[in-house]
Amino acid sequence: MKNFPAVHLLALEGMPIFEQLQLEEALMRCGQENFCLINHKSPPAIVMGISGKTDELVDPEHYTKSPVPIIRRFSGGGCVLVGPQTLFLTFIFNRSDVDIGTCPKKLLEWTEELLAPAFGNIGFKVRENDYVIGDKKFGGNAQYFTKDRWLHHTSLLWDFSADEMRILKMPPKMPAYRLQREHGHFLTRLNQHFPSKQAFFANIQAALSKQCHLLAKSVEDVHFYTQKPHRKATEFVRWDG
């Protein structure tokens, strides 16, 4: 990052996560620039990784009581329940600007170093594939690599309802540090550490601006990428519970 690569910043609000993932896929597959997307106030949904299996991840009893759209994203990663209190942060970069190969661990380490100034001394770090404060998770990550580009997508918990989280089963694969803890004991909230979402996003942008040249863009500026022919793996999943 010595040359301070240009990064197009898309500050979104209220974009449904399905539309955001569609945009990310278009920017990843058709774009030639570097992008950072931030978003919040998305309607509720369950988002699975591309290889996720609904029967293994979603609790049918709680889903029947409170059904929400189920989405399969085009990247890997685990299953998350998102909503208006979820913050989204995505980086899409050319390898020629930030070359971390195809190694998820190196990419996580890069984001940890990049974002650390935004969190100050509250104990932020990467643990296995998660963002944590202390021993509790607040951010889940998904990644995607091509020959020339990579994507890092993060869902961050500003706030959450432990009861609503029961719609998700305990995952079949989980990090060792979780110690079989239920969602309510395993997760933590960013609103306990920052005065507002706006303040948190300002910290993120300030940290990014120390390493990159930020260029503010609107959705209208990049919408044409979604109209270009490209593979579209982001999809809704039909499930009757």
Coordinates of N, CA and C in Angstrom, one line a residue:
M1 N 0.8 -1.2 0.0 CA 0.0 0.0 0.0 C 0.9 1.3 0.0
K2 N 2.1 1.2 -0.4 CA 3.0 2.3 -0.4 C 2.6 3.4 -1.3
N3 N 1.9 3.0 -2.4 CA 1.5 4.0 -3.4 C 0.2 4.7 -3.2
F4 N -0.5 4.4 -2.1 CA -1.8 4.9 -1.8 C -2.7 4.7 -3.0
P5 N -3.2 3.5 -3.2 CA -4.1 3.3 -4.3 C -5.4 4.1 -4.2
A6 N -6.0 4.4 -5.3 CA -7.3 5.1 -5.3 C -8.4 4.1 -5.0
V7 N -9.3 4.5 -4.2 CA -10.4 3.6 -3.8 C -11.7 4.4 -3.9
H8 N -12.7 3.9 -4.6 CA -14.0 4.5 -4.8 C -14.9 4.1 -3.6
L9 N -15.3 5.1 -2.8 CA -16.1 4.9 -1.6 C -17.6 5.1 -1.9
L10 N -18.3 4.0 -1.6 CA -19.8 4.0 -1.8 C -20.4 4.0 -0.4
A11 N -20.9 5.1 0.1 CA -21.6 5.2 1.4 C -23.1 5.0 1.2
L12 N -23.6 3.9 1.5 CA -25.0 3.5 1.3 C -25.8 3.5 2.6
E13 N -27.1 3.7 2.4 CA -28.0 3.6 3.6 C -29.3 3.0 3.1
G14 N -29.7 1.9 3.8 CA -31.0 1.3 3.5 C -31.0 0.4 2.3
M15 N -29.9 0.2 1.6 CA -29.9 -0.7 0.5 C -30.1 -2.2 1.0
P16 N -31.1 -2.9 0.5 CA -31.3 -4.3 1.0 C -30.0 -5.1 0.7
I17 N -29.7 -6.0 1.6 CA -28.4 -6.7 1.4 C -28.4 -7.5 0.1
F18 N -29.6 -8.0 -0.4 CA -29.6 -8.7 -1.7 C -29.1 -7.8 -2.8
E19 N -29.6 -6.5 -2.8 CA -29.1 -5.6 -3.8 C -27.6 -5.3 -3.6
Q20 N -27.2 -5.1 -2.4 CA -25.8 -4.8 -2.2 C -24.9 -6.0 -2.7
L21 N -25.3 -7.2 -2.4 CA -24.5 -8.4 -2.9 C -24.5 -8.4 -4.4
Q22 N -25.7 -8.1 -5.0 CA -25.7 -8.1 -6.5 C -24.7 -7.0 -7.0
L23 N -24.7 -5.9 -6.4 CA -23.8 -4.8 -6.8 C -22.3 -5.2 -6.6
E24 N -22.0 -5.8 -5.4 CA -20.7 -6.3 -5.2 C -20.2 -7.3 -6.2
E25 N -21.1 -8.2 -6.6 CA -20.8 -9.2 -7.6 C -20.5 -8.6 -8.9
A26 N -21.3 -7.6 -9.3 CA -21.0 -6.9 -10.6 C -19.7 -6.1 -10.5
L27 N -19.4 -5.4 -9.4 CA -18.2 -4.7 -9.3 C -17.0 -5.6 -9.3
M28 N -17.2 -6.7 -8.6 CA -16.1 -7.7 -8.6 C -15.7 -8.3 -9.9
R29 N -16.8 -8.6 -10.7 CA -16.6 -9.4 -11.9 C -16.3 -8.4 -13.1
C30 N -16.9 -7.2 -13.1 CA -16.9 -6.3 -14.2 C -16.0 -5.1 -14.0
G31 N -15.9 -4.7 -12.7 CA -15.2 -3.4 -12.4 C -13.7 -3.5 -12.6
Q32 N -13.0 -2.4 -12.8 CA -11.6 -2.4 -12.9 C -11.0 -1.5 -11.8
E33 N -11.8 -0.8 -11.0 CA -11.3 0.0 -9.9 C -11.4 -0.7 -8.6
N34 N -10.8 0.0 -7.6 CA -10.9 -0.5 -6.2 C -12.1 0.2 -5.6
F35 N -12.8 -0.6 -4.7 CA -14.0 -0.1 -4.1 C -14.1 -0.4 -2.6
C36 N -14.7 0.5 -1.9 CA -15.1 0.2 -0.5 C -16.6 0.6 -0.4
L37 N -17.4 -0.4 0.1 CA -18.8 -0.1 0.3 C -19.1 -0.2 1.8
I38 N -19.9 0.8 2.3 CA -20.4 0.7 3.6 C -21.9 0.9 3.5
N39 N -22.7 0.2 4.4 CA -24.1 0.2 4.3 C -24.7 -0.1 5.6
H40 N -25.9 0.4 5.9 CA -26.6 0.0 7.1 C -28.1 0.2 6.8
K41 N -28.9 -0.2 7.8 CA -30.4 -0.1 7.7 C -31.0 -1.0 6.6
S42 N -30.4 -2.2 6.4 CA -30.9 -3.1 5.4 C -32.1 -3.9 6.1
P43 N -33.1 -4.2 5.4 CA -34.2 -5.0 6.0 C -33.7 -6.4 6.4
P44 N -34.4 -7.1 7.3 CA -33.9 -8.4 7.8 C -33.8 -9.4 6.7
A45 N -32.8 -10.3 6.9 CA -32.6 -11.4 6.0 C -31.6 -12.4 6.6
I46 N -31.6 -13.6 6.1 CA -30.6 -14.6 6.4 C -29.7 -14.7 5.2
V47 N -28.4 -14.6 5.4 CA -27.4 -14.7 4.3 C -26.5 -15.8 4.5
M48 N -26.4 -16.8 3.6 CA -25.6 -17.9 3.7 C -24.4 -17.8 2.7
G49 N -23.3 -18.5 3.0 CA -22.2 -18.6 2.0 C -22.7 -19.5 0.8
I50 N -21.9 -19.4 -0.2 CA -22.3 -20.1 -1.5 C -22.5 -21.6 -1.3
S51 N -21.8 -22.2 -0.3 CA -22.0 -23.7 -0.1 C -22.9 -24.0 1.1
G52 N -23.5 -23.0 1.7 CA -24.4 -23.2 2.8 C -25.6 -24.0 2.5
K53 N -26.0 -24.8 3.5 CA -27.2 -25.7 3.4 C -28.2 -25.2 4.4
T54 N -29.4 -24.9 4.0 CA -30.4 -24.3 4.8 C -30.8 -25.2 6.0
D55 N -30.9 -26.5 5.7 CA -31.3 -27.4 6.7 C -30.3 -27.5 7.9
E56 N -29.1 -27.2 7.6 CA -28.0 -27.3 8.6 C -27.9 -26.0 9.4
L57 N -28.4 -24.9 8.8 CA -28.1 -23.6 9.4 C -29.3 -22.8 10.0
V58 N -30.5 -23.2 9.6 CA -31.7 -22.4 10.0 C -32.6 -23.3 10.8
D59 N -33.0 -22.8 11.9 CA -33.9 -23.5 12.8 C -35.4 -23.4 12.3
P60 N -36.0 -24.5 11.9 CA -37.3 -24.5 11.2 C -38.4 -23.9 12.1
E61 N -38.4 -24.2 13.4 CA -39.4 -23.8 14.3 C -39.4 -22.2 14.5
H62 N -38.2 -21.7 14.7 CA -38.1 -20.2 14.8 C -38.3 -19.5 13.5
Y63 N -37.9 -20.2 12.4 CA -38.1 -19.6 11.1 C -39.6 -19.5 10.7
T64 N -40.3 -20.5 11.1 CA -41.8 -20.5 10.8 C -42.5 -19.4 11.5
K65 N -42.0 -19.1 12.8 CA -42.6 -18.1 13.6 C -42.2 -16.7 13.0
S66 N -41.0 -16.5 12.5 CA -40.6 -15.2 12.0 C -39.8 -15.4 10.7
P67 N -40.5 -15.7 9.6 CA -39.8 -15.9 8.4 C -39.2 -14.7 7.8
V68 N -38.0 -14.8 7.2 CA -37.3 -13.7 6.5 C -36.7 -14.2 5.3
P69 N -36.4 -13.4 4.3 CA -35.8 -13.9 3.1 C -34.5 -14.6 3.4
I70 N -34.2 -15.6 2.6 CA -32.9 -16.3 2.7 C -32.2 -16.1 1.4
I71 N -30.9 -15.7 1.6 CA -30.1 -15.3 0.4 C -28.8 -16.2 0.4
R72 N -28.4 -16.6 -0.7 CA -27.1 -17.3 -0.9 C -26.2 -16.3 -1.6
R73 N -25.1 -15.8 -1.0 CA -24.2 -14.9 -1.6 C -23.3 -15.7 -2.5
F74 N -22.5 -14.9 -3.3 CA -21.7 -15.5 -4.3 C -20.3 -15.9 -3.7
S75 N -20.0 -15.4 -2.5 CA -18.8 -15.7 -1.8 C -18.9 -16.8 -0.8
G76 N -17.8 -17.1 -0.1 CA -17.8 -18.1 0.9 C -18.3 -17.6 2.2
G77 N -17.8 -18.2 3.3 CA -18.2 -17.7 4.7 C -19.4 -18.4 5.3
G78 N -19.7 -18.0 6.5 CA -20.8 -18.6 7.2 C -22.1 -18.0 7.0
C79 N -23.1 -18.3 7.9 CA -24.5 -17.9 7.8 C -24.7 -16.8 8.9
V80 N -25.4 -15.7 8.5 CA -25.6 -14.6 9.4 C -27.1 -14.1 9.2
L81 N -27.6 -13.7 10.4 CA -28.9 -13.0 10.4 C -28.6 -11.5 10.4
V82 N -29.1 -10.8 9.4 CA -28.8 -9.3 9.3 C -30.1 -8.5 9.3
G83 N -30.0 -7.2 9.6 CA -31.1 -6.4 9.7 C -30.7 -4.9 9.8
P84 N -31.6 -4.1 10.2 CA -31.3 -2.6 10.3 C -30.1 -2.3 11.2
Q85 N -29.9 -3.1 12.2 CA -28.8 -2.9 13.1 C -27.5 -3.6 12.7
T86 N -27.4 -4.1 11.5 CA -26.2 -4.7 10.9 C -25.5 -3.6 10.1
L87 N -24.2 -3.5 10.3 CA -23.4 -2.7 9.4 C -22.6 -3.5 8.4
F88 N -22.5 -3.1 7.2 CA -21.8 -3.8 6.2 C -20.6 -3.0 5.7
L89 N -19.5 -3.7 5.6 CA -18.2 -3.1 5.1 C -17.6 -4.1 4.1
T90 N -17.4 -3.6 2.9 CA -16.8 -4.5 1.8 C -15.6 -3.8 1.1
F91 N -14.6 -4.5 0.9 CA -13.4 -4.1 0.1 C -13.3 -4.9 -1.2
I92 N -13.2 -4.3 -2.3 CA -13.0 -5.0 -3.6 C -11.7 -4.3 -4.2
F93 N -10.7 -5.1 -4.4 CA -9.4 -4.5 -4.8 C -8.8 -5.3 -6.0
N94 N -8.0 -4.6 -6.8 CA -7.1 -5.2 -7.7 C -5.9 -5.7 -7.0
R95 N -5.5 -6.9 -7.4 CA -4.2 -7.5 -6.9 C -3.0 -6.6 -7.2
S96 N -3.1 -5.9 -8.3 CA -2.0 -5.1 -8.7 C -1.8 -3.9 -7.7
D97 N -2.8 -3.6 -6.9 CA -2.7 -2.5 -5.9 C -2.4 -3.1 -4.5
V98 N -3.1 -4.2 -4.2 CA -2.8 -4.9 -2.9 C -2.8 -6.3 -3.2
D99 N -1.6 -6.9 -3.3 CA -1.5 -8.3 -3.7 C -1.3 -9.2 -2.4
I100 N -2.4 -9.9 -2.1 CA -2.3 -10.8 -1.0 C -2.5 -12.3 -1.5
G101 N -2.3 -12.4 -2.8 CA -2.4 -13.7 -3.4 C -3.8 -14.2 -3.3
T102 N -4.0 -15.5 -3.0 CA -5.3 -16.1 -2.8 C -5.4 -16.7 -1.4
C103 N -4.8 -16.0 -0.5 CA -4.7 -16.5 0.9 C -5.7 -15.8 1.8
P104 N -6.7 -16.4 2.3 CA -7.7 -15.8 3.2 C -7.0 -15.2 4.4
K105 N -6.1 -15.9 5.0 CA -5.4 -15.5 6.2 C -4.7 -14.2 6.0
K106 N -4.0 -14.1 4.9 CA -3.2 -12.8 4.6 C -4.2 -11.7 4.4
L107 N -5.3 -11.9 3.8 CA -6.3 -10.9 3.6 C -6.9 -10.4 4.9
L108 N -7.2 -11.4 5.8 CA -7.7 -11.0 7.1 C -6.6 -10.2 7.9
E109 N -5.4 -10.6 7.8 CA -4.3 -9.8 8.4 C -4.2 -8.4 7.9
W110 N -4.4 -8.3 6.6 CA -4.3 -7.0 5.9 C -5.5 -6.1 6.4
T111 N -6.7 -6.6 6.5 CA -7.8 -5.8 7.0 C -7.6 -5.5 8.5
E112 N -7.0 -6.4 9.3 CA -6.8 -6.2 10.7 C -5.9 -5.0 10.9
E113 N -4.8 -4.9 10.1 CA -3.9 -3.8 10.2 C -4.5 -2.5 9.7
L114 N -5.3 -2.6 8.6 CA -5.9 -1.4 8.1 C -7.0 -0.8 9.1
L115 N -7.8 -1.7 9.7 CA -8.9 -1.2 10.5 C -8.5 -0.9 12.0
A116 N -7.4 -1.4 12.4 CA -7.0 -1.3 13.8 C -7.1 0.1 14.4
P117 N -6.7 1.2 13.6 CA -6.8 2.5 14.1 C -8.3 3.0 14.4
A118 N -9.2 2.4 13.7 CA -10.6 2.8 13.8 C -11.2 2.3 15.2
F119 N -10.6 1.3 15.8 CA -11.1 0.7 17.0 C -10.3 1.1 18.2
G120 N -9.3 1.9 18.1 CA -8.5 2.4 19.2 C -8.0 1.2 20.1
N121 N -8.2 1.3 21.4 CA -7.7 0.3 22.3 C -8.7 -0.5 23.0
I122 N -9.8 -0.8 22.2 CA -10.9 -1.6 22.8 C -10.7 -3.1 22.7
G123 N -9.6 -3.5 22.1 CA -9.3 -5.0 22.0 C -9.7 -5.6 20.7
F124 N -9.8 -4.9 19.7 CA -10.1 -5.4 18.3 C -9.0 -6.3 17.8
K125 N -9.3 -7.4 17.2 CA -8.4 -8.3 16.6 C -9.1 -9.3 15.7
V126 N -8.3 -9.9 14.8 CA -8.8 -11.1 14.1 C -8.6 -12.4 14.9
R127 N -9.6 -13.2 15.0 CA -9.4 -14.5 15.6 C -10.0 -15.5 14.7
E128 N -9.2 -16.4 14.3 CA -9.6 -17.4 13.2 C -10.1 -16.6 12.1
N129 N -11.4 -16.7 11.7 CA -12.0 -16.0 10.6 C -12.9 -14.8 11.0
D130 N -12.9 -14.5 12.3 CA -13.8 -13.5 12.8 C -13.1 -12.2 13.2
Y131 N -13.9 -11.1 13.4 CA -13.5 -9.9 14.1 C -14.0 -10.0 15.5
V132 N -13.2 -9.8 16.5 CA -13.6 -9.9 17.8 C -13.1 -8.8 18.7
I133 N -13.8 -8.5 19.8 CA -13.4 -7.7 20.8 C -13.3 -8.5 22.1
G134 N -12.0 -8.7 22.6 CA -11.8 -9.7 23.6 C -12.0 -11.1 23.1
D135 N -13.0 -11.8 23.7 CA -13.2 -13.2 23.2 C -14.6 -13.3 22.6
K136 N -15.2 -12.1 22.2 CA -16.5 -12.2 21.7 C -16.5 -11.6 20.2
K137 N -17.3 -12.2 19.4 CA -17.4 -11.9 18.0 C -18.3 -10.7 17.7
F138 N -17.9 -9.8 16.8 CA -18.9 -8.8 16.4 C -18.9 -8.7 14.9
G139 N -18.0 -9.4 14.2 CA -18.0 -9.3 12.7 C -17.6 -10.7 12.1
G140 N -18.4 -11.0 11.1 CA -18.2 -12.2 10.3 C -17.7 -11.8 8.9
N141 N -16.8 -12.6 8.3 CA -16.2 -12.3 7.1 C -16.4 -13.3 6.0
A142 N -16.5 -12.8 4.7 CA -16.6 -13.7 3.6 C -15.7 -13.1 2.5
Q143 N -15.1 -14.0 1.8 CA -14.0 -13.6 0.8 C -14.2 -14.3 -0.6
Y144 N -13.7 -13.6 -1.6 CA -13.8 -14.2 -2.9 C -12.6 -13.7 -3.7
F145 N -12.0 -14.6 -4.5 CA -10.7 -14.4 -5.2 C -10.9 -14.7 -6.7
T146 N -10.4 -13.9 -7.5 CA -10.2 -14.2 -8.9 C -8.8 -14.0 -9.3
K147 N -8.4 -14.2 -10.6 CA -7.0 -14.0 -11.0 C -6.5 -12.6 -10.7
D148 N -7.3 -11.6 -10.9 CA -6.8 -10.2 -10.9 C -7.4 -9.4 -9.7
R149 N -8.5 -9.9 -9.0 CA -9.1 -9.1 -8.0 C -9.5 -10.0 -6.8
W150 N -9.8 -9.3 -5.7 CA -10.3 -10.0 -4.5 C -11.3 -9.2 -3.8
L151 N -12.2 -9.8 -3.1 CA -13.3 -9.2 -2.3 C -13.3 -9.7 -0.9
H152 N -13.5 -8.7 0.0 CA -13.6 -9.0 1.5 C -14.9 -8.4 2.0
H153 N -15.9 -9.2 2.4 CA -17.2 -8.7 2.8 C -17.4 -9.0 4.3
T154 N -17.8 -8.0 5.0 CA -18.0 -8.1 6.5 C -19.3 -7.7 6.9
S155 N -19.9 -8.5 7.8 CA -21.2 -8.1 8.5 C -20.8 -7.8 9.9
L156 N -21.2 -6.5 10.4 CA -20.8 -6.1 11.7 C -22.0 -5.8 12.6
L157 N -22.0 -6.3 13.8 CA -23.1 -6.2 14.7 C -23.1 -4.9 15.5
W158 N -23.9 -3.9 15.0 CA -24.0 -2.7 15.8 C -24.9 -3.0 17.0
D159 N -26.0 -3.8 16.8 CA -26.8 -4.3 17.9 C -27.5 -5.5 17.4
F160 N -28.1 -6.3 18.3 CA -28.8 -7.5 17.9 C -29.7 -8.0 19.0
S161 N -30.7 -8.8 18.6 CA -31.6 -9.4 19.6 C -31.1 -10.9 19.8
A162 N -30.8 -11.3 21.0 CA -30.4 -12.6 21.2 C -31.5 -13.6 20.9
D163 N -32.7 -13.2 21.2 CA -33.9 -14.0 20.9 C -34.0 -14.2 19.4
E164 N -33.9 -13.2 18.6 CA -34.0 -13.3 17.1 C -32.9 -14.2 16.6
M165 N -31.7 -14.2 17.2 CA -30.6 -15.0 16.7 C -30.9 -16.5 16.8
R166 N -31.9 -16.8 17.6 CA -32.3 -18.3 17.7 C -32.8 -18.8 16.4
I167 N -33.1 -18.0 15.4 CA -33.5 -18.5 14.1 C -32.3 -19.3 13.4
L168 N -31.1 -19.0 13.9 CA -29.9 -19.7 13.3 C -29.6 -20.9 14.3
K169 N -29.3 -22.0 13.7 CA -28.8 -23.2 14.5 C -27.3 -22.9 14.9
M170 N -26.9 -23.7 15.9 CA -25.4 -23.7 16.1 C -24.8 -24.3 14.8
P171 N -23.8 -23.6 14.2 CA -23.3 -24.1 12.9 C -22.6 -25.4 13.1
P172 N -22.6 -26.3 12.0 CA -21.9 -27.5 12.1 C -20.4 -27.4 12.2
K173 N -19.8 -26.3 11.7 CA -18.4 -26.0 11.9 C -18.3 -24.6 12.6
M174 N -17.5 -24.6 13.7 CA -17.4 -23.3 14.4 C -16.0 -23.2 14.9
P175 N -15.5 -21.9 15.1 CA -14.2 -21.7 15.6 C -14.0 -22.3 17.0
A176 N -12.8 -22.8 17.2 CA -12.5 -23.4 18.5 C -12.7 -22.4 19.7
Y177 N -12.4 -21.1 19.5 CA -12.5 -20.2 20.6 C -14.0 -19.9 21.0
R178 N -14.9 -20.4 20.2 CA -16.4 -20.2 20.5 C -16.7 -21.0 21.7
L179 N -16.1 -22.2 21.9 CA -16.3 -23.0 23.0 C -17.8 -23.4 23.2
Q180 N -18.5 -23.6 22.1 CA -19.9 -24.1 22.0 C -20.8 -23.1 22.6
R181 N -20.4 -21.8 22.7 CA -21.3 -20.8 23.3 C -22.5 -20.5 22.4
E182 N -23.7 -20.3 23.0 CA -24.8 -19.8 22.2 C -24.6 -18.4 21.7
H183 N -25.4 -18.0 20.7 CA -25.2 -16.7 20.1 C -25.1 -15.6 21.1
G184 N -26.1 -15.6 22.1 CA -26.2 -14.5 23.0 C -24.9 -14.4 23.9
H185 N -24.2 -15.4 24.1 CA -23.0 -15.4 24.9 C -21.7 -15.3 24.1
F186 N -21.8 -15.5 22.8 CA -20.6 -15.5 21.9 C -20.4 -14.2 21.2
L187 N -21.5 -13.4 21.0 CA -21.5 -12.2 20.3 C -21.5 -11.0 21.2
T188 N -20.9 -9.9 20.6 CA -21.0 -8.6 21.3 C -21.4 -7.5 20.3
R189 N -21.8 -6.3 20.9 CA -22.4 -5.2 20.1 C -21.4 -4.1 20.0
L190 N -21.3 -3.5 18.8 CA -20.4 -2.3 18.6 C -21.0 -1.1 19.3
N191 N -22.3 -1.0 19.5 CA -22.9 0.2 20.1 C -22.5 0.3 21.6
Q192 N -21.8 -0.7 22.1 CA -21.3 -0.6 23.5 C -19.9 0.2 23.5
H193 N -19.4 0.4 22.3 CA -18.0 1.0 22.2 C -18.0 2.3 21.4
F194 N -19.0 2.6 20.6 CA -19.0 3.8 19.8 C -20.3 4.6 20.1
P195 N -20.3 5.9 20.0 CA -21.5 6.7 20.3 C -22.6 6.7 19.3
S196 N -22.2 6.4 18.0 CA -23.2 6.3 16.9 C -22.6 5.6 15.8
K197 N -23.5 5.1 14.9 CA -23.0 4.5 13.7 C -22.2 5.4 12.8
Q198 N -22.6 6.7 12.8 CA -21.9 7.7 12.0 C -20.5 7.9 12.5
A199 N -20.3 7.9 13.8 CA -19.0 8.0 14.4 C -18.1 6.8 14.0
F200 N -18.7 5.6 14.0 CA -18.0 4.4 13.7 C -17.6 4.5 12.2
F201 N -18.5 4.8 11.3 CA -18.1 4.8 9.9 C -17.1 5.9 9.7
A202 N -17.2 7.0 10.4 CA -16.2 8.1 10.2 C -14.8 7.6 10.6
N203 N -14.7 6.7 11.7 CA -13.4 6.1 12.1 C -12.9 5.2 11.0
I204 N -13.8 4.4 10.4 CA -13.4 3.5 9.3 C -12.8 4.3 8.1
Q205 N -13.5 5.3 7.7 CA -13.1 6.1 6.6 C -11.7 6.8 6.9
A206 N -11.6 7.3 8.2 CA -10.3 7.9 8.6 C -9.2 6.9 8.5
A207 N -9.4 5.7 9.0 CA -8.4 4.7 8.9 C -8.0 4.3 7.5
L208 N -9.0 4.2 6.6 CA -8.8 3.9 5.2 C -8.1 5.0 4.5
S209 N -8.4 6.2 4.8 CA -7.7 7.4 4.2 C -6.3 7.5 4.5
K210 N -5.8 6.8 5.6 CA -4.4 6.8 5.9 C -3.6 6.0 4.9
Q211 N -4.3 5.0 4.3 CA -3.6 4.1 3.4 C -4.0 4.2 2.0
C212 N -5.1 4.8 1.7 CA -5.7 4.9 0.3 C -6.2 6.3 0.0
H213 N -6.3 6.6 -1.3 CA -6.8 7.8 -1.7 C -8.3 7.6 -2.0
L214 N -9.2 8.2 -1.1 CA -10.6 7.9 -1.2 C -11.3 8.9 -2.2
L215 N -12.2 8.3 -3.1 CA -12.9 9.0 -4.0 C -14.4 8.7 -3.8
A216 N -15.2 9.7 -3.4 CA -16.6 9.5 -3.1 C -17.4 9.2 -4.4
K217 N -18.2 8.2 -4.4 CA -19.0 7.8 -5.5 C -20.4 7.5 -5.1
S218 N -21.4 7.6 -6.0 CA -22.7 7.3 -5.7 C -23.1 6.0 -6.4
V219 N -24.2 5.4 -6.0 CA -24.7 4.2 -6.7 C -24.9 4.5 -8.2
E220 N -25.4 5.7 -8.5 CA -25.7 6.0 -9.9 C -24.4 6.0 -10.7
D221 N -23.2 6.3 -10.0 CA -22.0 6.3 -10.8 C -21.5 4.9 -11.2
V222 N -22.0 3.9 -10.5 CA -21.5 2.5 -10.7 C -22.6 1.6 -11.2
H223 N -23.8 2.1 -11.3 CA -24.9 1.2 -11.6 C -24.7 0.5 -13.0
F224 N -24.0 1.1 -13.9 CA -23.9 0.6 -15.2 C -23.2 -0.8 -15.2
Y225 N -22.4 -1.0 -14.1 CA -21.7 -2.3 -14.0 C -22.7 -3.5 -13.8
T226 N -23.8 -3.2 -13.2 CA -24.8 -4.2 -12.9 C -25.5 -4.6 -14.2
Q227 N -25.4 -3.8 -15.3 CA -26.1 -4.0 -16.5 C -25.2 -4.8 -17.5
K228 N -23.9 -4.9 -17.1 CA -23.0 -5.6 -18.0 C -23.2 -7.2 -17.9
P229 N -23.0 -7.9 -18.9 CA -23.1 -9.4 -18.8 C -22.0 -9.9 -17.9
H230 N -22.5 -10.7 -16.9 CA -21.5 -11.3 -16.0 C -22.2 -12.5 -15.3
R231 N -21.4 -13.4 -14.7 CA -22.0 -14.4 -13.9 C -22.7 -13.9 -12.7
K232 N -23.9 -14.4 -12.4 CA -24.7 -13.9 -11.3 C -25.0 -15.1 -10.4
A233 N -24.3 -15.2 -9.3 CA -24.5 -16.4 -8.4 C -25.3 -16.0 -7.1
T234 N -25.5 -14.7 -6.9 CA -26.3 -14.2 -5.7 C -27.7 -14.6 -6.0
E235 N -28.4 -15.2 -5.1 CA -29.8 -15.7 -5.3 C -30.6 -15.8 -4.0
F236 N -31.9 -15.7 -4.2 CA -32.8 -16.0 -3.1 C -32.9 -17.6 -3.0
V237 N -33.1 -18.1 -1.8 CA -33.2 -19.5 -1.6 C -34.7 -19.7 -1.1
R238 N -35.4 -20.7 -1.7 CA -36.7 -21.0 -1.3 C -36.6 -22.2 -0.3
W239 N -37.2 -22.0 0.8 CA -37.2 -23.0 1.9 C -38.5 -22.9 2.7
D240 N -39.1 -24.1 2.9 CA -40.4 -24.2 3.6 C -40.2 -24.6 5.1
G241 N -39.0 -24.7 5.5 CA -38.7 -25.0 6.9 C -38.9 -26.4 7.3

